[in-house]
PDB file of C-alpha atoms and ligand atoms in Angstrom:
ATOM      1  CA  MET A   1     104.584 261.161 203.728  1.00 58.00           C
ATOM      2  CA  THR A   2     107.438 258.987 204.955  1.00 76.00           C
ATOM      3  CA  ASP A   3     110.509 259.047 202.727  1.00 90.00           C
ATOM      4  CA  ASP A   4     110.017 255.361 202.019  1.00 93.00           C
ATOM      5  CA  GLY A   5     106.357 255.895 201.183  1.00 96.00           C
ATOM      6  CA  ALA A   6     107.263 258.697 198.788  1.00 96.00           C
ATOM      7  CA  ALA A   7     109.966 256.540 197.193  1.00 96.00           C
ATOM      8  CA  VAL A   8     107.503 253.727 196.571  1.00 97.00           C
ATOM      9  CA  VAL A   9     104.965 256.157 195.073  1.00 97.00           C
ATOM     10  CA  ALA A  10     107.698 257.507 192.765  1.00 97.00           C
ATOM     11  CA  ALA A  11     108.637 253.959 191.764  1.00 98.00           C
ATOM     12  CA  VAL A  12     105.025 253.086 190.947  1.00 98.00           C
ATOM     13  CA  ASP A  13     104.750 256.219 188.820  1.00 98.00           C
ATOM     14  CA  ALA A  14     107.884 255.303 186.909  1.00 98.00           C
ATOM     15  CA  VAL A  15     106.682 251.730 186.374  1.00 98.00           C
ATOM     16  CA  ALA A  16     103.294 252.955 185.121  1.00 98.00           C
ATOM     17  CA  GLU A  17     104.935 255.311 182.630  1.00 98.00           C
ATOM     18  CA  ARG A  18     107.364 252.693 181.347  1.00 98.00           C
ATOM     19  CA  ILE A  19     104.719 249.942 181.074  1.00 98.00           C
ATOM     20  CA  GLU A  20     102.591 252.351 179.045  1.00 98.00           C
ATOM     21  CA  ALA A  21     105.592 252.977 176.765  1.00 98.00           C
ATOM     22  CA  GLU A  22     106.080 249.209 176.389  1.00 98.00           C
ATOM     23  CA  ARG A  23     102.398 248.424 175.935  1.00 98.00           C
ATOM     24  CA  ASP A  24     102.680 247.505 172.240  1.00 98.00           C
ATOM     25  CA  HIS A  25     105.854 245.528 172.795  1.00 98.00           C
ATOM     26  CA  LEU A  26     104.173 243.478 175.551  1.00 98.00           C
ATOM     27  CA  THR A  27     101.089 243.011 173.391  1.00 98.00           C
ATOM     28  CA  ARG A  28     103.229 241.725 170.516  1.00 98.00           C
ATOM     29  CA  LEU A  29     104.938 239.233 172.809  1.00 98.00           C
ATOM     30  CA  ASP A  30     101.569 238.032 174.111  1.00 98.00           C
ATOM     31  CA  SER A  31     100.138 237.790 170.563  1.00 98.00           C
ATOM     32  CA  ALA A  32     102.804 235.270 169.651  1.00 98.00           C
ATOM     33  CA  ILE A  33     102.078 232.807 172.478  1.00 98.00           C
ATOM     34  CA  GLY A  34      98.919 234.079 174.171  1.00 97.00           C
ATOM     35  CA  ASP A  35      95.880 236.260 173.595  1.00 97.00           C
ATOM     36  CA  ALA A  36      97.450 239.685 173.031  1.00 98.00           C
ATOM     37  CA  ASP A  37      96.058 241.246 176.207  1.00 97.00           C
ATOM     38  CA  HIS A  38      99.160 241.539 178.390  1.00 98.00           C
ATOM     39  CA  GLY A  39     100.224 245.039 177.273  1.00 98.00           C
ATOM     40  CA  GLY A  40      96.741 246.495 177.641  1.00 98.00           C
ATOM     41  CA  ASN A  41      96.098 244.706 180.936  1.00 98.00           C
ATOM     42  CA  MET A  42      99.340 245.863 182.494  1.00 98.00           C
ATOM     43  CA  ALA A  43      99.110 249.436 181.181  1.00 98.00           C
ATOM     44  CA  ARG A  44      95.578 249.856 182.526  1.00 98.00           C
ATOM     45  CA  GLY A  45      96.421 248.248 185.866  1.00 98.00           C
ATOM     46  CA  TRP A  46      99.588 250.232 186.505  1.00 98.00           C
ATOM     47  CA  ALA A  47      97.967 253.517 185.470  1.00 98.00           C
ATOM     48  CA  GLU A  48      95.175 252.883 187.991  1.00 98.00           C
ATOM     49  CA  ALA A  49      97.709 251.783 190.597  1.00 98.00           C
ATOM     50  CA  ALA A  50      99.739 254.972 190.148  1.00 98.00           C
ATOM     51  CA  ASP A  51      96.570 257.054 190.577  1.00 98.00           C
ATOM     52  CA  ALA A  52      95.585 255.129 193.693  1.00 98.00           C
ATOM     53  CA  ALA A  53      99.080 255.497 195.171  1.00 98.00           C
ATOM     54  CA  ARG A  54      99.151 259.242 194.495  1.00 97.00           C
ATOM     55  CA  ASP A  55      95.759 259.677 196.190  1.00 97.00           C
ATOM     56  CA  LEU A  56      96.961 258.197 199.486  1.00 97.00           C
ATOM     57  CA  ASN A  57      97.359 260.627 202.326  1.00 94.00           C
ATOM     58  CA  ASP A  58     100.830 260.473 203.874  1.00 92.00           C
ATOM     59  CA  PRO A  59     101.281 256.721 203.339  1.00 96.00           C
ATOM     60  CA  ASP A  60     104.125 254.495 204.494  1.00 97.00           C
ATOM     61  CA  ALA A  61     105.791 252.002 202.137  1.00 98.00           C
ATOM     62  CA  GLU A  62     103.619 249.078 203.246  1.00 98.00           C
ATOM     63  CA  THR A  63     100.398 251.004 202.595  1.00 98.00           C
ATOM     64  CA  VAL A  64     101.531 252.066 199.128  1.00 98.00           C
ATOM     65  CA  ALA A  65     102.592 248.527 198.221  1.00 98.00           C
ATOM     66  CA  LYS A  66      99.311 247.092 199.504  1.00 98.00           C
ATOM     67  CA  THR A  67      97.218 249.649 197.623  1.00 98.00           C
ATOM     68  CA  VAL A  68      99.121 249.032 194.402  1.00 98.00           C
ATOM     69  CA  GLY A  69      98.774 245.272 194.820  1.00 98.00           C
ATOM     70  CA  LYS A  70      95.030 245.489 195.371  1.00 98.00           C
ATOM     71  CA  THR A  71      94.606 247.782 192.384  1.00 98.00           C
ATOM     72  CA  LEU A  72      96.642 245.469 190.136  1.00 98.00           C
ATOM     73  CA  MET A  73      94.550 242.518 191.288  1.00 97.00           C
ATOM     74  CA  ALA A  74      91.355 244.374 190.462  1.00 97.00           C
ATOM     75  CA  GLU A  75      92.448 245.998 187.196  1.00 97.00           C
ATOM     76  CA  VAL A  76      95.027 243.846 185.407  1.00 97.00           C
ATOM     77  CA  GLY A  77      93.000 240.657 185.160  1.00 92.00           C
ATOM     78  CA  GLY A  78      94.230 237.595 183.266  1.00 93.00           C
ATOM     79  CA  ALA A  79      96.878 235.437 184.865  1.00 96.00           C
ATOM     80  CA  ALA A  80      99.201 238.354 185.529  1.00 97.00           C
ATOM     81  CA  GLY A  81      96.859 240.422 187.758  1.00 97.00           C
ATOM     82  CA  PRO A  82      96.588 237.988 190.669  1.00 97.00           C
ATOM     83  CA  LEU A  83     100.235 236.964 190.289  1.00 98.00           C
ATOM     84  CA  PHE A  84     101.790 240.446 190.219  1.00 98.00           C
ATOM     85  CA  GLY A  85      99.100 242.085 192.402  1.00 98.00           C
ATOM     86  CA  GLY A  86      98.098 239.397 194.890  1.00 98.00           C
ATOM     87  CA  SER A  87     101.723 238.617 195.672  1.00 98.00           C
ATOM     88  CA  LEU A  88     102.367 242.314 196.245  1.00 98.00           C
ATOM     89  CA  VAL A  89      99.469 242.613 198.706  1.00 98.00           C
ATOM     90  CA  PHE A  90     100.888 239.669 200.610  1.00 98.00           C
ATOM     91  CA  ALA A  91     104.564 240.680 200.537  1.00 98.00           C
ATOM     92  CA  ALA A  92     103.791 244.312 201.441  1.00 98.00           C
ATOM     93  CA  GLY A  93     103.655 243.255 205.090  1.00 98.00           C
ATOM     94  CA  GLU A  94     107.436 242.753 204.986  1.00 98.00           C
ATOM     95  CA  LEU A  95     107.779 246.535 204.584  1.00 98.00           C
ATOM     96  CA  ASP A  96     105.966 247.372 207.828  1.00 97.00           C
ATOM     97  CA  GLU A  97     109.179 248.807 209.225  1.00 96.00           C
ATOM     98  CA  GLY A  98     110.054 250.668 206.038  1.00 95.00           C
ATOM     99  CA  VAL A  99     112.484 249.867 203.241  1.00 96.00           C
ATOM    100  CA  THR A 100     115.920 248.689 204.382  1.00 96.00           C
ATOM    101  CA  PRO A 101     118.250 246.132 202.768  1.00 97.00           C
ATOM    102  CA  GLU A 102     116.895 243.504 205.185  1.00 97.00           C
ATOM    103  CA  THR A 103     113.208 244.264 204.627  1.00 98.00           C
ATOM    104  CA  ALA A 104     113.792 244.498 200.877  1.00 98.00           C
ATOM    105  CA  VAL A 105     115.266 240.979 200.838  1.00 98.00           C
ATOM    106  CA  ALA A 106     112.379 239.656 202.956  1.00 98.00           C
ATOM    107  CA  PHE A 107     109.908 241.403 200.652  1.00 98.00           C
ATOM    108  CA  ALA A 108     111.529 239.957 197.525  1.00 98.00           C
ATOM    109  CA  GLU A 109     111.608 236.422 198.918  1.00 98.00           C
ATOM    110  CA  THR A 110     108.008 236.530 200.127  1.00 98.00           C
ATOM    111  CA  TYR A 111     106.906 237.973 196.795  1.00 98.00           C
ATOM    112  CA  LEU A 112     108.562 235.170 194.830  1.00 98.00           C
ATOM    113  CA  GLU A 113     107.184 232.506 197.176  1.00 98.00           C
ATOM    114  CA  LYS A 114     103.698 233.869 196.709  1.00 98.00           C
ATOM    115  CA  VAL A 115     104.007 233.960 192.905  1.00 98.00           C
ATOM    116  CA  GLU A 116     105.162 230.330 193.020  1.00 98.00           C
ATOM    117  CA  ASP A 117     102.330 229.337 195.384  1.00 97.00           C
ATOM    118  CA  ARG A 118      99.671 230.985 193.293  1.00 97.00           C
ATOM    119  CA  GLY A 119     100.865 230.014 189.839  1.00 98.00           C
ATOM    120  CA  ASP A 120     102.600 226.752 190.664  1.00 98.00           C
ATOM    121  CA  ALA A 121     105.317 227.599 188.138  1.00 98.00           C
ATOM    122  CA  ARG A 122     109.036 227.081 188.645  1.00 98.00           C
ATOM    123  CA  VAL A 123     112.126 228.135 186.729  1.00 98.00           C
ATOM    124  CA  GLY A 124     111.992 226.614 183.274  1.00 98.00           C
ATOM    125  CA  ASP A 125     108.220 226.857 182.795  1.00 98.00           C
ATOM    126  CA  GLN A 126     108.545 229.972 180.576  1.00 98.00           C
ATOM    127  CA  THR A 127     106.791 232.423 182.919  1.00 98.00           C
ATOM    128  CA  MET A 128     107.536 235.512 185.002  1.00 98.00           C
ATOM    129  CA  VAL A 129     109.123 233.115 187.515  1.00 98.00           C
ATOM    130  CA  ASP A 130     112.074 232.752 185.121  1.00 98.00           C
ATOM    131  CA  ALA A 131     112.856 236.449 185.564  1.00 98.00           C
ATOM    132  CA  LEU A 132     111.874 236.803 189.225  1.00 98.00           C
ATOM    133  CA  THR A 133     113.777 233.810 190.594  1.00 98.00           C
ATOM    134  CA  PRO A 134     117.287 234.771 189.443  1.00 98.00           C
ATOM    135  CA  ALA A 135     116.560 238.396 190.371  1.00 98.00           C
ATOM    136  CA  VAL A 136     115.495 237.534 193.924  1.00 98.00           C
ATOM    137  CA  HIS A 137     118.277 235.004 194.467  1.00 98.00           C
ATOM    138  CA  THR A 138     120.924 237.376 193.152  1.00 98.00           C
ATOM    139  CA  PHE A 139     119.580 240.260 195.240  1.00 98.00           C
ATOM    140  CA  LYS A 140     119.588 238.167 198.421  1.00 98.00           C
ATOM    141  CA  LYS A 141     123.064 236.791 197.843  1.00 98.00           C
ATOM    142  CA  SER A 142     124.453 240.211 196.973  1.00 98.00           C
ATOM    143  CA  ILE A 143     123.091 241.718 200.199  1.00 98.00           C
ATOM    144  CA  GLU A 144     123.566 238.837 202.616  1.00 98.00           C
ATOM    145  CA  VAL A 145     126.692 237.070 201.360  1.00 98.00           C
ATOM    146  CA  ASP A 146     128.609 239.559 199.231  1.00 98.00           C
ATOM    147  CA  ASP A 147     127.610 242.524 201.384  1.00 96.00           C
ATOM    148  CA  VAL A 148     127.478 244.916 198.415  1.00 97.00           C
ATOM    149  CA  GLU A 149     125.700 248.283 198.440  1.00 97.00           C
ATOM    150  CA  PRO A 150     121.920 247.848 198.067  1.00 97.00           C
ATOM    151  CA  ILE A 151     121.867 249.806 194.800  1.00 98.00           C
ATOM    152  CA  GLU A 152     124.520 247.498 193.339  1.00 98.00           C
ATOM    153  CA  ALA A 153     122.604 244.462 194.594  1.00 98.00           C
ATOM    154  CA  LEU A 154     119.541 245.774 192.779  1.00 98.00           C
ATOM    155  CA  ALA A 155     121.567 246.363 189.615  1.00 98.00           C
ATOM    156  CA  LYS A 156     122.830 242.774 189.746  1.00 98.00           C
ATOM    157  CA  ALA A 157     119.257 241.584 190.269  1.00 98.00           C
ATOM    158  CA  VAL A 158     118.199 243.450 187.125  1.00 98.00           C
ATOM    159  CA  ASP A 159     121.019 241.801 185.166  1.00 98.00           C
ATOM    160  CA  ALA A 160     119.923 238.422 186.459  1.00 98.00           C
ATOM    161  CA  ALA A 161     116.313 239.116 185.466  1.00 98.00           C
ATOM    162  CA  GLU A 162     117.491 240.125 181.999  1.00 98.00           C
ATOM    163  CA  ARG A 163     119.187 236.791 181.547  1.00 98.00           C
ATOM    164  CA  GLY A 164     116.079 235.098 182.949  1.00 98.00           C
ATOM    165  CA  VAL A 165     114.003 236.755 180.235  1.00 98.00           C
ATOM    166  CA  ALA A 166     116.463 235.582 177.576  1.00 98.00           C
ATOM    167  CA  PHE A 167     116.221 232.075 179.045  1.00 98.00           C
ATOM    168  CA  THR A 168     112.448 232.005 178.376  1.00 98.00           C
ATOM    169  CA  VAL A 169     113.082 232.107 174.616  1.00 98.00           C
ATOM    170  CA  PRO A 170     114.587 228.665 173.936  1.00 98.00           C
ATOM    171  CA  ILE A 171     112.361 226.766 176.396  1.00 98.00           C
ATOM    172  CA  ARG A 172     108.838 225.381 176.286  1.00 98.00           C
ATOM    173  CA  ALA A 173     105.917 226.925 178.221  1.00 98.00           C
ATOM    174  CA  ARG A 174     104.487 224.620 180.857  1.00 98.00           C
ATOM    175  CA  LYS A 175     102.173 227.042 182.659  1.00 98.00           C
ATOM    176  CA  GLY A 176      99.628 229.608 181.574  1.00 97.00           C
ATOM    177  CA  ARG A 177      98.077 230.143 178.183  1.00 97.00           C
ATOM    178  CA  ALA A 178     101.345 229.693 176.277  1.00 98.00           C
ATOM    179  CA  SER A 179     101.517 226.084 177.506  1.00 98.00           C
ATOM    180  CA  TYR A 180      98.537 225.264 175.226  1.00 98.00           C
ATOM    181  CA  LEU A 181     100.923 225.733 172.308  1.00 98.00           C
ATOM    182  CA  GLY A 182     103.166 222.894 173.451  1.00 98.00           C
ATOM    183  CA  TRP A 183     106.414 222.864 171.496  1.00 98.00           C
ATOM    184  CA  ARG A 184     105.278 225.838 169.402  1.00 98.00           C
ATOM    185  CA  SER A 185     105.941 228.047 172.442  1.00 98.00           C
ATOM    186  CA  VAL A 186     109.674 227.415 171.993  1.00 98.00           C
ATOM    187  CA  GLY A 187     111.461 230.402 170.469  1.00 98.00           C
ATOM    188  CA  HIS A 188     109.274 233.065 172.069  1.00 98.00           C
ATOM    189  CA  GLN A 189     110.057 235.520 174.841  1.00 98.00           C
ATOM    190  CA  ASP A 190     107.611 235.360 177.728  1.00 98.00           C
ATOM    191  CA  PRO A 191     105.541 238.545 178.147  1.00 98.00           C
ATOM    192  CA  GLY A 192     105.156 238.262 181.935  1.00 98.00           C
ATOM    193  CA  ALA A 193     108.889 237.730 182.438  1.00 98.00           C
ATOM    194  CA  THR A 194     109.460 240.800 180.270  1.00 98.00           C
ATOM    195  CA  SER A 195     107.091 242.854 182.452  1.00 98.00           C
ATOM    196  CA  ALA A 196     108.871 241.665 185.579  1.00 98.00           C
ATOM    197  CA  LEU A 197     112.177 242.865 184.104  1.00 98.00           C
ATOM    198  CA  ILE A 198     110.674 246.230 183.157  1.00 98.00           C
ATOM    199  CA  ILE A 199     109.360 246.698 186.707  1.00 98.00           C
ATOM    200  CA  LEU A 200     112.769 245.865 188.184  1.00 98.00           C
ATOM    201  CA  GLU A 201     114.535 248.220 185.775  1.00 98.00           C
ATOM    202  CA  GLU A 202     112.300 251.062 186.911  1.00 98.00           C
ATOM    203  CA  LEU A 203     112.805 250.246 190.608  1.00 98.00           C
ATOM    204  CA  LEU A 204     116.541 250.467 189.967  1.00 98.00           C
ATOM    205  CA  ALA A 205     116.266 253.744 188.055  1.00 98.00           C
ATOM    206  CA  VAL A 206     114.138 255.353 190.778  1.00 97.00           C
ATOM    207  CA  ALA A 207     116.383 254.065 193.562  1.00 97.00           C
ATOM    208  CA  ALA A 208     119.473 255.477 191.816  1.00 97.00           C
ATOM    209  CA  GLU A 209     117.718 258.783 191.206  1.00 97.00           C
ATOM    210  CA  ARG A 210     116.624 259.131 194.835  1.00 95.00           C
ATOM    211  CA  LEU A 211     120.076 258.203 196.106  1.00 94.00           C
ATOM    212  CA  ASP A 212     121.519 260.632 193.580  1.00 95.00           C
ATOM    213  CA  VAL A 213     123.954 258.053 192.195  1.00 95.00           C
ATOM    214  CA  ASP A 214     124.528 256.646 188.726  1.00 93.00           C
ATOM    215  CA  VAL A 215     123.045 253.239 188.018  1.00 92.00           C
ATOM    216  CA  PRO A 216     125.993 250.967 188.891  1.00 92.00           C
ATOM    217  CA  GLU A 217     127.795 249.190 186.075  1.00 88.00           C
ATOM    218  CA  THR A 218     127.502 245.467 186.615  1.00 87.00           C
ATOM    219  CA  ASP A 219     129.468 242.626 185.196  1.00 70.00           C
ATOM    220  CA  ALA A 220     126.596 240.799 183.569  1.00 58.00           C
ATOM    221  CA  ALA A 221     128.357 237.447 183.782  1.00 52.00           C
ATOM    222  CA  SER A 222     129.318 237.616 187.439  1.00 48.00           C
ATOM    223  CA  PRO A 223     126.565 235.641 189.181  1.00 45.00           C
ATOM    224  CA  THR A 224     127.024 232.588 186.968  1.00 45.00           C
ATOM    225  CA  ILE A 225     130.814 232.417 187.289  1.00 44.00           C
ATOM    226  CA  PRO A 226     132.101 230.793 190.487  1.00 44.00           C
ATOM    227  CA  ASP A 227     133.848 233.334 192.685  1.00 45.00           C
ATOM    228  CA  ASP A 228     137.446 232.907 193.636  1.00 50.00           C
ATOM    229  CA  ASP A 229     136.733 230.420 196.413  1.00 48.00           C
ATOM    230  CA  PRO A 230     139.205 227.663 195.401  1.00 47.00           C
ATOM    231  CA  GLU A 231     136.834 224.885 196.488  1.00 50.00           C
ATOM    232  CA  GLU A 232     133.971 226.170 194.408  1.00 46.00           C
ATOM    233  CA  ALA A 233     136.202 226.924 191.451  1.00 44.00           C
ATOM    234  CA  SER A 234     137.827 223.492 191.599  1.00 46.00           C
ATOM    235  CA  ASP A 235     137.069 221.163 188.727  1.00 48.00           C
ATOM    236  CA  ASP A 236     137.424 218.200 191.053  1.00 46.00           C
ATOM    237  CA  PRO A 237     133.895 216.687 191.093  1.00 45.00           C
ATOM    238  CA  ALA A 238     134.339 215.468 194.686  1.00 46.00           C
ATOM    239  CA  ALA A 239     134.976 219.024 195.874  1.00 44.00           C
ATOM    240  CA  ALA A 240     132.006 220.371 193.933  1.00 42.00           C
ATOM    241  CA  SER A 241     129.569 217.791 195.309  1.00 44.00           C
ATOM    242  CA  GLU A 242     130.423 218.660 198.921  1.00 41.00           C
ATOM    243  CA  ASP A 243     128.342 221.794 198.504  1.00 43.00           C
ATOM    244  CA  ASP A 244     125.135 219.988 197.545  1.00 40.00           C
TER     245      ASP A 244
HETATM  246  P1  LIG B 301      96.600 235.646 180.371  1.00 70.81           P
HETATM  247  O1  LIG B 301      97.604 234.575 180.092  1.00 70.81           O
HETATM  248  O2  LIG B 301      95.508 235.192 181.295  1.00 70.81           O
HETATM  249  O3  LIG B 301      96.102 236.291 179.124  1.00 70.81           O
HETATM  250  P2  LIG B 301      98.458 237.836 180.728  1.00 70.81           P
HETATM  251  O4  LIG B 301      98.585 237.793 179.253  1.00 70.81           O
HETATM  252  O5  LIG B 301      98.168 239.150 181.340  1.00 70.81           O
HETATM  253  O6  LIG B 301      97.376 236.777 181.221  1.00 70.81           O
HETATM  254  O7  LIG B 301      99.785 237.304 181.386  1.00 70.81           O
HETATM  255  C1  LIG B 301     100.532 236.255 180.818  1.00 70.81           C
HETATM  256  C2  LIG B 301     101.783 236.041 181.627  1.00 70.81           C
HETATM  257  O8  LIG B 301     101.460 235.551 182.931  1.00 70.81           O
HETATM  258  C3  LIG B 301     102.704 234.996 181.053  1.00 70.81           C
HETATM  259  O9  LIG B 301     103.566 235.575 180.107  1.00 70.81           O
HETATM  260  C4  LIG B 301     103.438 234.448 182.246  1.00 70.81           C
HETATM  261  O10 LIG B 301     104.625 235.171 182.531  1.00 70.81           O
HETATM  262  C5  LIG B 301     102.483 234.702 183.373  1.00 70.81           C
HETATM  263  N1  LIG B 301     101.879 233.463 183.844  1.00 70.81           N
HETATM  264  C6  LIG B 301     100.827 232.801 183.322  1.00 70.81           C
HETATM  265  N2  LIG B 301     100.542 231.708 184.046  1.00 70.81           N
HETATM  266  C7  LIG B 301     101.438 231.683 185.055  1.00 70.81           C
HETATM  267  C8  LIG B 301     101.692 230.801 186.158  1.00 70.81           C
HETATM  268  N3  LIG B 301     100.926 229.736 186.378  1.00 70.81           N
HETATM  269  N4  LIG B 301     102.713 231.109 186.997  1.00 70.81           N
HETATM  270  C9  LIG B 301     103.467 232.190 186.794  1.00 70.81           C
HETATM  271  N5  LIG B 301     103.293 233.056 185.777  1.00 70.81           N
HETATM  272  C10 LIG B 301     102.300 232.798 184.922  1.00 70.81           C
HETATM  273 MG1  LIG B 302      97.389 237.219 177.750  1.00 70.81          MG
END
């Protein structure tokens, strides 16, 4: 098995185990604003996906990702199956040359685009997009602009996703089953955004383990505070609008 293939299999295993551990938590979240199936759906789907990944013979990263995506599509059901799984099948192609910082960014961007295409949700609709968007944007910026180590970029992405999950609480659902509740969806944490965070946390844990490093400490506030570029930090509105 390629190293990358083995790393992706290990990540899928870790996600499956963690989702199983969070099954009741995810079910509780989905009972409040949905139909209480998210924990069971995800636990079943990821368990099957981990089995399917383990059964592959000497796979590369793309093959593992594709297999997991197909299995999630078939087994998770609901809104989350096609969104998490179908997007993975599609984005897997970005890993055809293995997992590098560049392919990981391309994968993350394609994945998010596909989730948006399929679900037609954007930030602020109280869905998984609220966790995925800040995670993907932060990851890309950390790699391409700030040039930080990939593991640190991933840690920052997890922080961003965590704040994205918190952001789902005070807003109103506009997509998916929770949107049927209208204003009653306000005050509830989105289950799919929570799953997205859990998945990212496990990717980070497995990456750190395989690199044999500690999970980097991140300054949780950093991505939302302007960096020390004097133009960006300026409170002169004319200077700020030049960037738009
Ligand atoms: P269902 O809503 O069909 O019961 P799940 O309970 O498994 O499916 O998944 C619900 C989650 O799916 C929501 O918490 C939300 O994050 C996500 N979701 C639902 N609809 C959409 C959409 N149109 N775009 C993005 N995410 C969505
Ligand atoms: Mg549901």
